[in-house]
Coordinates of C-alpha atoms in Angstrom, one line a residue:
M1 CA 0.2 -0.1 -0.1
K2 CA 2.6 2.1 0.3
Y3 CA 3.3 2.9 -3.5
F4 CA -0.3 4.0 -3.4
K5 CA -0.1 6.1 -0.3
L6 CA 2.6 8.0 -1.3
L7 CA 1.0 8.6 -5.6
F8 CA -1.9 10.1 -3.5
V9 CA 0.0 12.7 -1.9
I10 CA 1.0 13.9 -4.6
C11 CA -2.2 15.7 -5.6
G12 CA -3.4 16.6 -2.5
L13 CA -0.3 18.9 -2.6
C14 CA -0.5 19.8 -6.2
C15 CA -3.5 20.4 -5.8
A16 CA -3.3 23.5 -2.7
M17 CA -0.6 24.8 -4.4
A18 CA -3.0 26.4 -6.8
A19 CA -3.0 29.7 -6.0
P20 CA -4.5 32.8 -8.5
V21 CA -1.2 34.1 -8.3
M22 CA 0.8 31.6 -8.5
A23 CA -0.9 31.2 -11.9
Q24 CA -1.8 27.4 -11.5
T25 CA -5.4 26.2 -10.8
V26 CA -6.6 23.6 -10.0
E27 CA -9.7 22.8 -11.0
V28 CA -10.2 19.9 -9.5
E29 CA -9.9 17.4 -7.0
K30 CA -11.5 14.5 -5.3
V31 CA -10.7 12.3 -2.1
H32 CA -12.0 9.0 -2.0
E33 CA -12.7 6.1 0.7
I34 CA -11.2 2.4 -0.8
S35 CA -11.7 -0.7 1.4
R36 CA -10.2 -2.4 3.7
R37 CA -8.7 -5.1 1.0
A38 CA -7.6 -2.6 -1.7
K39 CA -5.9 -0.9 1.5
R40 CA -3.8 -4.7 2.7
G41 CA -3.1 -4.8 -1.6
Y42 CA -1.5 -2.3 -3.3
L43 CA -1.5 -0.8 -6.2
A44 CA -0.6 -2.9 -8.6
K45 CA -1.6 0.1 -12.1
M46 CA -2.9 3.2 -12.5
D47 CA -4.3 3.9 -17.1
F48 CA -5.9 6.9 -18.3
D49 CA -7.6 5.9 -21.2
E50 CA -7.8 9.6 -22.9
A51 CA -11.1 8.7 -25.7
K52 CA -13.5 7.5 -22.2
G53 CA -11.3 9.8 -19.7
Q54 CA -11.2 7.8 -17.6
Y55 CA -8.7 7.2 -14.6
T56 CA -8.7 2.6 -13.5
L57 CA -7.3 2.0 -10.4
Y58 CA -6.4 -1.8 -9.9
F59 CA -5.4 -3.2 -6.5
V60 CA -4.4 -6.7 -6.2
V61 CA -5.4 -8.0 -2.9
S62 CA -4.7 -11.3 -3.0
E63 CA -2.8 -13.6 -5.2
N64 CA -0.9 -16.5 -6.2
K65 CA 1.5 -18.5 -8.2
R66 CA -1.6 -19.6 -9.9
R67 CA -4.6 -17.0 -8.9
I68 CA -4.8 -12.8 -8.7
K69 CA -7.8 -11.1 -7.8
L70 CA -8.2 -7.6 -7.6
E71 CA -10.3 -4.9 -6.9
V72 CA -10.6 -2.5 -9.8
Y73 CA -11.5 1.6 -9.0
T74 CA -13.5 3.6 -12.5
F75 CA -13.2 7.1 -12.0
D76 CA -14.9 9.8 -14.2
R77 CA -12.7 12.4 -16.3
D78 CA -12.9 14.6 -13.0
F79 CA -12.8 12.1 -10.2
N80 CA -16.3 10.9 -9.2
L81 CA -16.8 7.4 -8.9
V82 CA -18.1 5.1 -12.5
E83 CA -17.8 1.8 -11.0
Q84 CA -15.9 -0.6 -8.4
H85 CA -15.7 -4.6 -9.1
E86 CA -13.7 -7.7 -7.9
E87 CA -11.7 -10.2 -10.2
E88 CA -9.8 -13.0 -9.9
E89 CA -8.2 -14.7 -12.9
M90 CA -5.3 -17.1 -13.3
V91 CA -2.1 -15.3 -13.2
E92 CA -1.7 -16.3 -17.5
Q93 CA -5.3 -15.8 -18.4
L94 CA -4.9 -12.0 -16.7
S95 CA -1.6 -11.7 -18.6
K96 CA -3.4 -11.8 -21.8
K97 CA -5.9 -9.1 -20.7
Y98 CA -4.1 -7.1 -19.2
K99 CA -0.7 -5.9 -21.4
W100 CA 0.7 -3.9 -18.5
F101 CA 0.6 -7.2 -16.3
K102 CA 3.6 -9.4 -16.0
Y103 CA 3.5 -13.0 -16.5
V104 CA 6.2 -14.9 -15.5
S105 CA 6.6 -18.2 -16.8
P106 CA 7.6 -20.6 -13.8
E107 CA 10.8 -21.4 -16.1
K108 CA 11.9 -18.1 -15.5
E109 CA 11.3 -17.3 -11.7
V110 CA 14.8 -18.0 -11.3
I111 CA 17.1 -16.7 -13.6
I112 CA 20.8 -17.0 -13.1
W113 CA 23.8 -15.5 -15.7
E114 CA 27.9 -14.9 -14.9
N115 CA 29.3 -11.2 -15.6
V116 CA 32.5 -10.3 -15.5
T117 CA 33.3 -6.8 -13.4
V118 CA 36.4 -4.2 -12.4
E119 CA 37.9 -5.2 -9.2
S120 CA 39.9 -2.4 -7.7
N121 CA 42.9 -2.9 -5.8
F122 CA 45.5 0.2 -3.9
V123 CA 48.4 -1.3 -7.0
G124 CA 46.2 -0.1 -9.8
T125 CA 46.2 -3.5 -11.8
L126 CA 43.7 -4.4 -13.8
V127 CA 41.5 -7.9 -12.4
L128 CA 38.5 -8.8 -13.2
K129 CA 35.9 -10.9 -11.0
K130 CA 33.3 -13.6 -12.2
K131 CA 30.3 -12.3 -11.3
Q132 CA 27.3 -14.6 -10.8
I133 CA 23.9 -12.8 -10.4
T134 CA 20.8 -14.7 -9.0
R135 CA 17.1 -13.3 -9.8
K136 CA 14.6 -14.5 -8.6
W137 CA 10.4 -13.3 -8.8
S138 CA 8.0 -13.1 -6.1
W139 CA 4.8 -12.7 -6.5
Y140 CA 4.0 -10.9 -3.3
Y141 CA 6.3 -7.8 -4.4
G142 CA 5.1 -7.8 -7.7
G143 CA 8.5 -7.9 -9.1
Y144 CA 12.7 -9.3 -8.9
S145 CA 15.1 -9.2 -5.9
T146 CA 18.5 -9.6 -7.4
D147 CA 21.7 -10.8 -5.4
V148 CA 25.0 -11.2 -6.7
K149 CA 27.8 -13.7 -6.0
L150 CA 31.9 -12.7 -6.5
L151 CA 33.7 -15.9 -8.1
E152 CA 36.7 -16.5 -8.9
K153 CA 39.2 -13.6 -10.6
I154 CA 41.0 -12.8 -13.6
K155 CA 44.4 -10.8 -14.4
P156 CA 44.3 -10.2 -18.3
R157 CA 48.1 -9.7 -19.8
S158 CA 48.8 -7.6 -23.0
E159 CA 50.4 -9.4 -26.2
G160 CA 53.2 -9.4 -24.6
G161 CA 52.6 -11.3 -21.6
D162 CA 53.0 -7.6 -19.5
K163 CA 50.5 -6.8 -16.7
Y164 CA 47.4 -4.3 -17.6
Y165 CA 47.1 -1.1 -15.2
Y166 CA 43.2 -0.3 -15.0
K167 CA 41.6 3.7 -16.4
A168 CA 38.4 3.3 -16.9
H169 CA 35.0 0.6 -17.5
Y170 CA 32.1 0.3 -18.2
E171 CA 29.6 -3.3 -18.1
D172 CA 26.6 -3.6 -19.6
E173 CA 25.1 -6.9 -17.2
K174 CA 22.0 -7.3 -20.2
T175 CA 25.3 -7.7 -22.4
G176 CA 27.6 -9.5 -20.5
N177 CA 29.9 -6.9 -22.7
L178 CA 32.5 -5.5 -20.2
I179 CA 34.9 -2.3 -22.0
V180 CA 37.6 -1.6 -20.1
V181 CA 40.5 1.4 -20.9
A182 CA 44.3 -0.1 -19.6
S183 CA 48.0 1.0 -20.7
T184 CA 50.4 -1.3 -19.5
K185 CA 54.0 0.4 -17.3
N186 CA 56.0 2.4 -19.7
K187 CA 57.5 5.4 -20.1
D188 CA 54.4 6.3 -22.1
A189 CA 51.6 4.6 -20.3
N190 CA 49.3 7.5 -19.9
K191 CA 49.7 8.7 -23.6
N192 CA 49.3 5.3 -25.7
F193 CA 46.4 2.8 -23.6
E194 CA 44.2 -0.1 -25.0
V195 CA 40.3 -0.6 -24.8
L196 CA 39.5 -3.7 -24.2
K197 CA 36.5 -6.0 -24.3
F198 CA 35.7 -8.9 -22.5
N199 CA 32.6 -11.5 -22.8
R200 CA 30.7 -12.7 -20.0
S201 CA 32.8 -14.9 -19.3
G202 CA 36.0 -13.1 -18.9
E203 CA 37.3 -13.1 -22.2
L204 CA 38.4 -10.8 -24.5
L205 CA 37.1 -10.7 -27.5
E206 CA 39.5 -7.8 -29.1
R207 CA 41.0 -4.9 -28.3
T208 CA 42.0 -1.4 -30.4
N209 CA 44.7 1.0 -29.2
L210 CA 43.4 4.4 -28.3
G211 CA 46.3 6.7 -28.6
F212 CA 47.4 10.7 -27.2
K213 CA 50.2 12.7 -27.8
F214 CA 50.2 14.5 -24.4
A215 CA 49.4 12.3 -21.0
M216 CA 46.0 12.2 -20.2
M217 CA 44.1 10.7 -17.2
P218 CA 40.5 9.3 -17.9
I219 CA 38.8 11.4 -15.2
F220 CA 34.4 10.7 -15.7
T221 CA 32.6 7.5 -17.5
R222 CA 29.1 7.8 -18.3
R223 CA 27.4 4.9 -20.5
I224 CA 25.6 5.8 -23.6
T225 CA 21.9 3.8 -23.3
Q226 CA 18.8 3.4 -25.5
P227 CA 16.3 0.9 -24.0
D228 CA 15.8 -2.7 -23.9
P229 CA 13.9 -4.0 -26.3
D230 CA 12.7 -7.0 -24.5
D231 CA 12.1 -4.6 -21.1
A232 CA 10.3 -1.2 -21.5
E233 CA 11.6 -0.8 -17.6
S234 CA 15.7 -1.2 -18.7
T235 CA 18.4 0.3 -20.7
I236 CA 21.9 -1.5 -22.0
S237 CA 25.1 -0.2 -22.8
V238 CA 25.9 1.3 -26.4
G239 CA 28.4 2.9 -25.9
A240 CA 29.8 5.2 -23.1
F241 CA 31.6 8.9 -22.7
M242 CA 35.0 9.7 -20.9
I243 CA 36.9 12.9 -20.2
F244 CA 40.7 13.0 -20.5
A245 CA 42.4 15.6 -18.6
P246 CA 46.1 16.5 -19.3
I247 CA 48.4 15.4 -16.6
K248 CA 52.2 16.5 -15.7
E249 CA 54.6 13.9 -16.3
A250 CA 58.6 14.5 -18.1
K251 CA 58.4 17.8 -20.1
E252 CA 58.4 15.6 -23.3
N253 CA 54.6 14.0 -23.0
T254 CA 53.1 16.9 -21.0
N255 CA 50.9 19.0 -23.2
P256 CA 52.1 22.7 -22.3
D257 CA 47.9 23.2 -21.7
P258 CA 46.7 22.1 -18.0
T259 CA 43.1 22.6 -20.0
A260 CA 43.5 21.1 -22.7
Y261 CA 41.2 18.5 -21.9
E262 CA 39.6 15.7 -24.8
I263 CA 35.8 13.4 -24.7
V264 CA 36.1 10.3 -26.0
R265 CA 33.5 8.0 -27.4
I266 CA 33.8 4.7 -27.6
D267 CA 31.0 2.3 -28.8
N268 CA 30.3 -1.4 -28.0
D269 CA 32.2 -2.3 -31.1
L270 CA 35.7 -0.4 -29.9
K271 CA 35.5 2.5 -32.5
V272 CA 36.7 5.3 -30.8
E273 CA 36.0 9.2 -31.4
K274 CA 37.4 11.8 -30.0
A275 CA 36.3 15.3 -29.2
P276 CA 39.2 18.1 -27.8
F277 CA 38.2 21.4 -26.3
K278 CA 39.9 23.8 -23.6
A279 CA 38.6 23.3 -20.7
E280 CA 37.5 26.7 -18.7
T281 CA 39.7 25.6 -15.4
A282 CA 42.9 23.9 -15.0
Y283 CA 40.9 21.4 -12.4
W284 CA 37.0 20.3 -13.3
R285 CA 35.3 17.6 -11.0
V286 CA 32.4 16.5 -13.6
D287 CA 29.6 15.2 -11.6
E288 CA 27.7 14.1 -14.0
A289 CA 25.6 14.7 -17.7
L290 CA 22.2 14.6 -18.9
E291 CA 21.0 13.8 -22.3
D292 CA 18.4 16.3 -24.0
G293 CA 16.7 13.6 -26.2
K294 CA 18.0 15.6 -29.5
G295 CA 21.5 14.2 -29.7
N296 CA 23.3 16.5 -26.7
Y297 CA 24.2 16.1 -23.7
Y298 CA 25.8 18.0 -21.0
F299 CA 28.3 17.4 -18.8
Y300 CA 28.5 19.7 -15.4
G301 CA 30.1 19.5 -12.1
V302 CA 32.5 21.7 -9.8
A303 CA 35.9 23.3 -10.4
V304 CA 38.9 25.0 -9.2
E305 CA 40.8 28.1 -10.0
D306 CA 44.5 26.7 -10.2
D307 CA 46.8 26.8 -12.6
R308 CA 48.6 23.7 -11.6
Y309 CA 48.2 20.3 -13.2
Y310 CA 45.2 17.4 -12.6
N311 CA 47.6 14.9 -11.0
F312 CA 49.0 18.2 -9.3
I313 CA 45.8 20.0 -7.5
P314 CA 45.3 17.7 -4.0
T315 CA 41.4 17.3 -4.0
P316 CA 39.3 20.4 -3.8
R317 CA 37.3 21.1 0.2
K318 CA 36.2 24.3 -1.8
F319 CA 35.5 24.4 -5.1
K320 CA 35.4 28.5 -7.1
S321 CA 33.0 27.4 -10.5
V322 CA 30.7 25.4 -12.4
Q323 CA 31.3 24.2 -15.0
L324 CA 29.4 23.2 -17.7
L325 CA 29.8 21.8 -21.3
K326 CA 27.2 21.7 -23.7
F327 CA 28.5 18.5 -27.0
N328 CA 26.5 17.8 -29.9
N329 CA 27.0 13.5 -30.3
I330 CA 25.4 13.7 -33.9
A331 CA 28.3 15.6 -35.1
N332 CA 30.5 14.7 -32.4
K333 CA 31.9 18.1 -31.0
V334 CA 31.8 20.8 -28.2
E335 CA 29.5 23.5 -29.0
Y336 CA 30.5 25.3 -25.2
V337 CA 32.3 25.1 -21.8
T338 CA 31.2 27.7 -19.8
A339 CA 32.6 28.3 -15.8
T340 CA 30.8 30.3 -13.4
N341 CA 32.5 31.5 -10.3
I342 CA 30.7 32.3 -7.0
K343 CA 31.3 35.7 -6.9
E344 CA 29.2 35.6 -10.7
M345 CA 26.8 33.7 -8.6
L346 CA 26.5 36.2 -5.8
T347 CA 25.3 39.0 -8.3
K348 CA 22.8 36.9 -10.0
A349 CA 21.2 35.4 -6.4
V350 CA 17.3 34.9 -5.9
N351 CA 15.1 34.0 -3.5
P352 CA 10.9 34.0 -2.9
P353 CA 9.4 37.6 -2.1
S354 CA 8.1 36.4 0.9
Q355 CA 11.1 33.8 2.0
R356 CA 13.4 35.8 4.8
R357 CA 16.6 34.2 4.5
E358 CA 19.1 34.6 1.8
P359 CA 21.4 30.9 1.0
E360 CA 23.2 31.0 -1.4
Y361 CA 26.0 28.3 -2.8
T362 CA 29.9 29.1 -1.5
G363 CA 31.3 26.2 -3.2
G364 CA 31.8 24.0 -0.7
P365 CA 29.9 20.5 -0.1
F366 CA 26.9 20.1 -2.5
S367 CA 24.5 16.9 -4.1
V368 CA 23.0 17.2 -7.2
K369 CA 19.4 16.0 -6.9
G370 CA 19.1 16.7 -11.0
S371 CA 19.1 18.9 -14.5
F372 CA 17.5 19.6 -17.1
V373 CA 16.8 21.5 -20.2
N374 CA 14.0 23.0 -21.7
E375 CA 12.6 23.6 -24.8
E376 CA 15.0 26.4 -25.5
G377 CA 18.3 24.9 -24.4
E378 CA 18.9 26.4 -21.4
F379 CA 19.8 24.4 -18.0
F380 CA 18.5 24.1 -15.0
L381 CA 21.0 22.0 -12.2
Y382 CA 19.7 21.7 -9.1
G383 CA 20.7 19.8 -5.4
Q384 CA 21.6 20.8 -2.1
N385 CA 24.3 22.1 0.5
Y386 CA 25.3 19.8 3.2
K387 CA 28.0 19.4 5.7
A388 CA 29.3 15.9 6.6
D389 CA 30.6 15.4 10.6
S390 CA 34.4 13.1 11.1
K391 CA 33.0 10.3 10.7
G392 CA 31.1 10.8 7.0
A393 CA 27.5 11.5 8.2
I394 CA 25.7 14.0 6.5
T395 CA 23.2 17.3 7.4
Y396 CA 21.3 18.4 4.5
K397 CA 20.7 21.5 4.3
D398 CA 19.3 24.3 2.1
V399 CA 18.1 24.0 -1.7
I400 CA 20.1 25.7 -4.1
G401 CA 19.6 26.0 -7.9
L402 CA 21.6 27.2 -10.9
Y403 CA 19.8 28.6 -14.0
F404 CA 21.9 28.7 -17.7
D405 CA 20.8 30.2 -20.7
P406 CA 21.4 28.3 -24.0
K407 CA 24.7 29.6 -24.4
G408 CA 26.0 28.0 -21.3
A409 CA 26.1 31.4 -18.8
L410 CA 24.5 31.8 -15.6
R411 CA 20.5 33.5 -15.4
A412 CA 19.8 33.1 -12.5
M413 CA 20.8 31.5 -8.7
Y414 CA 18.0 30.4 -6.2
G415 CA 18.7 30.2 -2.8
I416 CA 15.6 28.2 -1.2
D417 CA 15.5 27.9 3.0
P418 CA 13.3 23.8 3.9
V419 CA 10.4 23.8 5.4
E420 CA 11.2 20.5 7.2
N421 CA 14.0 19.8 9.8
N422 CA 13.2 16.5 11.2
R423 CA 16.1 13.7 11.6
N424 CA 14.5 12.3 8.2
A425 CA 14.6 15.6 5.8
K426 CA 18.3 15.9 7.6
S427 CA 19.9 13.0 6.0
L428 CA 18.4 12.0 3.2
G429 CA 17.3 15.5 1.6
A430 CA 14.7 16.9 -1.0
P431 CA 13.9 15.7 -3.6
Q432 CA 13.3 17.7 -6.4
Y433 CA 11.7 18.2 -10.2
L434 CA 10.8 20.0 -12.5
L435 CA 7.9 19.2 -14.0
P436 CA 7.0 18.9 -16.8
A437 CA 4.2 21.3 -17.1
G438 CA 2.4 24.6 -18.5
L439 CA 0.3 26.2 -21.1
S440 CA 2.5 28.9 -22.4
G441 CA 5.3 28.0 -22.3
K442 CA 6.6 31.1 -20.2
Y443 CA 7.2 29.1 -17.2
M444 CA 9.0 26.6 -16.1
Y445 CA 7.6 24.5 -12.0
W446 CA 9.7 23.7 -10.0
M447 CA 8.8 20.8 -7.2
L448 CA 10.6 19.7 -4.1
T449 CA 9.8 17.5 -1.7
E450 CA 9.9 17.8 2.0
I451 CA 10.8 14.9 4.4
D452 CA 7.7 15.3 6.3
G453 CA 8.2 11.9 8.6
F454 CA 9.0 7.8 7.8
D455 CA 5.6 5.5 8.2
L456 CA 7.4 2.6 9.5
G457 CA 4.3 0.6 8.8
E458 CA 4.6 1.0 5.2
N459 CA 8.5 1.1 5.0
R460 CA 8.1 3.7 3.0
L461 CA 9.3 8.4 3.3
E462 CA 6.7 10.3 3.6
L463 CA 6.8 13.4 1.3
Y464 CA 4.7 16.5 0.0
P465 CA 5.6 19.0 -2.7
R466 CA 6.3 22.7 -2.9
I467 CA 5.6 24.4 -5.9
A468 CA 7.0 27.8 -7.2
R469 CA 7.0 28.6 -11.4
I470 CA 10.1 29.8 -12.7
S471 CA 10.0 32.4 -15.3
K472 CA 11.9 32.4 -18.3
A473 CA 11.5 36.0 -19.4
D474 CA 13.2 37.4 -16.6
G475 CA 14.5 34.2 -14.3
S476 CA 12.2 35.2 -11.2
I477 CA 10.8 33.2 -8.9
T478 CA 7.1 33.2 -7.4
D479 CA 7.2 31.9 -3.6
F480 CA 6.3 28.3 -3.0
L481 CA 3.2 26.5 -2.3
T482 CA 2.6 23.4 -0.1
L483 CA 0.2 21.5 -1.3
G484 CA -1.6 18.2 0.2
V485 CA -3.6 19.6 3.1
V486 CA -7.2 18.9 2.6
D487 CA -10.0 19.9 5.4
K488 CA -6.6 19.9 7.3
K489 CA -5.6 16.2 6.6
K490 CA -2.3 15.5 5.0
Y491 CA -2.0 13.3 1.9
Y492 CA 1.6 12.0 0.3
L493 CA 3.1 11.2 -2.4
D494 CA 3.3 8.0 -4.1
S495 CA 6.6 6.8 -5.0
K496 CA 5.2 4.5 -8.3
Y497 CA 2.6 7.4 -10.1
P498 CA 3.4 10.5 -8.9
Y499 CA 2.0 12.9 -11.4
F500 CA 1.3 12.6 -15.0
K501 CA 0.6 14.8 -18.0
L502 CA -2.6 15.6 -19.3
G503 CA -1.5 17.5 -21.9
D504 CA -2.7 22.0 -22.2
G505 CA -0.3 22.6 -19.7
R506 CA -2.5 20.2 -17.3
L507 CA -1.1 18.1 -14.5
V508 CA -2.8 15.0 -12.4
F509 CA -1.3 14.6 -9.2
F510 CA -2.1 11.3 -6.9
G511 CA -2.0 10.4 -3.4
S512 CA -3.4 8.8 -0.5
S513 CA -3.8 9.8 3.5
S514 CA -1.0 8.3 5.6
N515 CA -2.8 5.5 6.9
G516 CA -3.5 4.8 3.2
K517 CA -7.4 4.4 3.4
R518 CA -8.6 7.7 1.2
L519 CA -7.3 8.3 -2.1
Y520 CA -6.8 11.9 -3.6
F521 CA -7.0 13.4 -7.0
S522 CA -6.7 16.7 -8.5
R523 CA -6.1 18.1 -11.9
V524 CA -4.1 21.8 -12.3
R525 CA -4.1 23.7 -14.5
F526 CA -0.3 25.5 -15.2
D527 CA 0.3 28.6 -17.3

């Protein structure tokens, strides 16, 4: 029932947010009570039939390997209850009746296969380790659990019999491919690398060379994925991006420019393409990359302003700027690289009008919660400042958002003061999202989900959203409106079906009360 509750909570939250001044309008909101059996079961699926204008919720109230009993609720476009009935079917028949139901035949209830992975070690030599992956189907939870067992080690050797030294890798558990960048021990070890391809048994299938004019080191790896044709909920690796930074060695091996970085793209057939670029700083900690659906990748992370080479700069505790790079994967070229320093950020600080405090990012520890690219190619990065004690325990602080224009220049830095200050909120941080909403296309909507508590009985966080509107015209932000309170009762977001887009600038939110007894529906129109 936990998924169901979280789901409906969002609805409530969103409804509350619809104040006219926020240009968000709650068109309809309804609360419904479900049966005890549905409450004790779980929400397996929520469907919307646009032609009929009906929402259908399927609760599993009992199940085993042979039969499943459902309690089905159907609501009209405005969330009025149309029908409530029970269905009981043989498992195999149910999979034919409903495409969403996943039938697992007896022979697929337990799936076992082997892959290889890279084992880290202090010496830095390349050591592969076989692993046995076991997936067991649970009819109770409606999904697979995964167990990984490490097996024997493999120590690959070069054609000359030398040890390899590990540099970077990526793997795909679906295909069993393992692609490794490594080198042997010699004076040009950081100029001349080998790209090695292993199969799931650890056998070397092929190799190719990856060479540079000067010494380099990989500092970031990001898989390139596409949907798995056999499993809509999974992805498969088709390659990877690796970012290499120049390092200092003997004079003849050292690039005179410590900012002469390169992006290397490797596919599963070991085709290698390189795209050199000049970074704004010598030390760039690349945190992640985001693909915009149009073939562009945005690489982002913090940086320090230091003229030394990457391998001569100690791991920084404070950073001076945020660096952003846009890469056109179709043309294989870097579109732009920008670095925004802390001083500039402070001049573009923006806070909600009624907020008393003015939080800001000052270069300390920062946890990225997400990123977003809008239709105009503007990039939005959001997360939270945090502090870590001597034991590594993290305490999350202020929420920060950075808004960049289509050329990578900073438009605004937003500082948000979280409402919740409880133990769970401090230790876990606030999940955040840029909502795919808006009729006019003039605004973005930032949803911050606050952690109100933890439900031990349902083993889930109790989250409620706060939503603010950001203007694309001037970068201004409204106050955050809290959602999910109806008649002084709270509703919490569902982790499985938090919201979905109807079109015409509208979103439908779902949620439930803490005990899961009452469902909440809300349809909200955004400008």
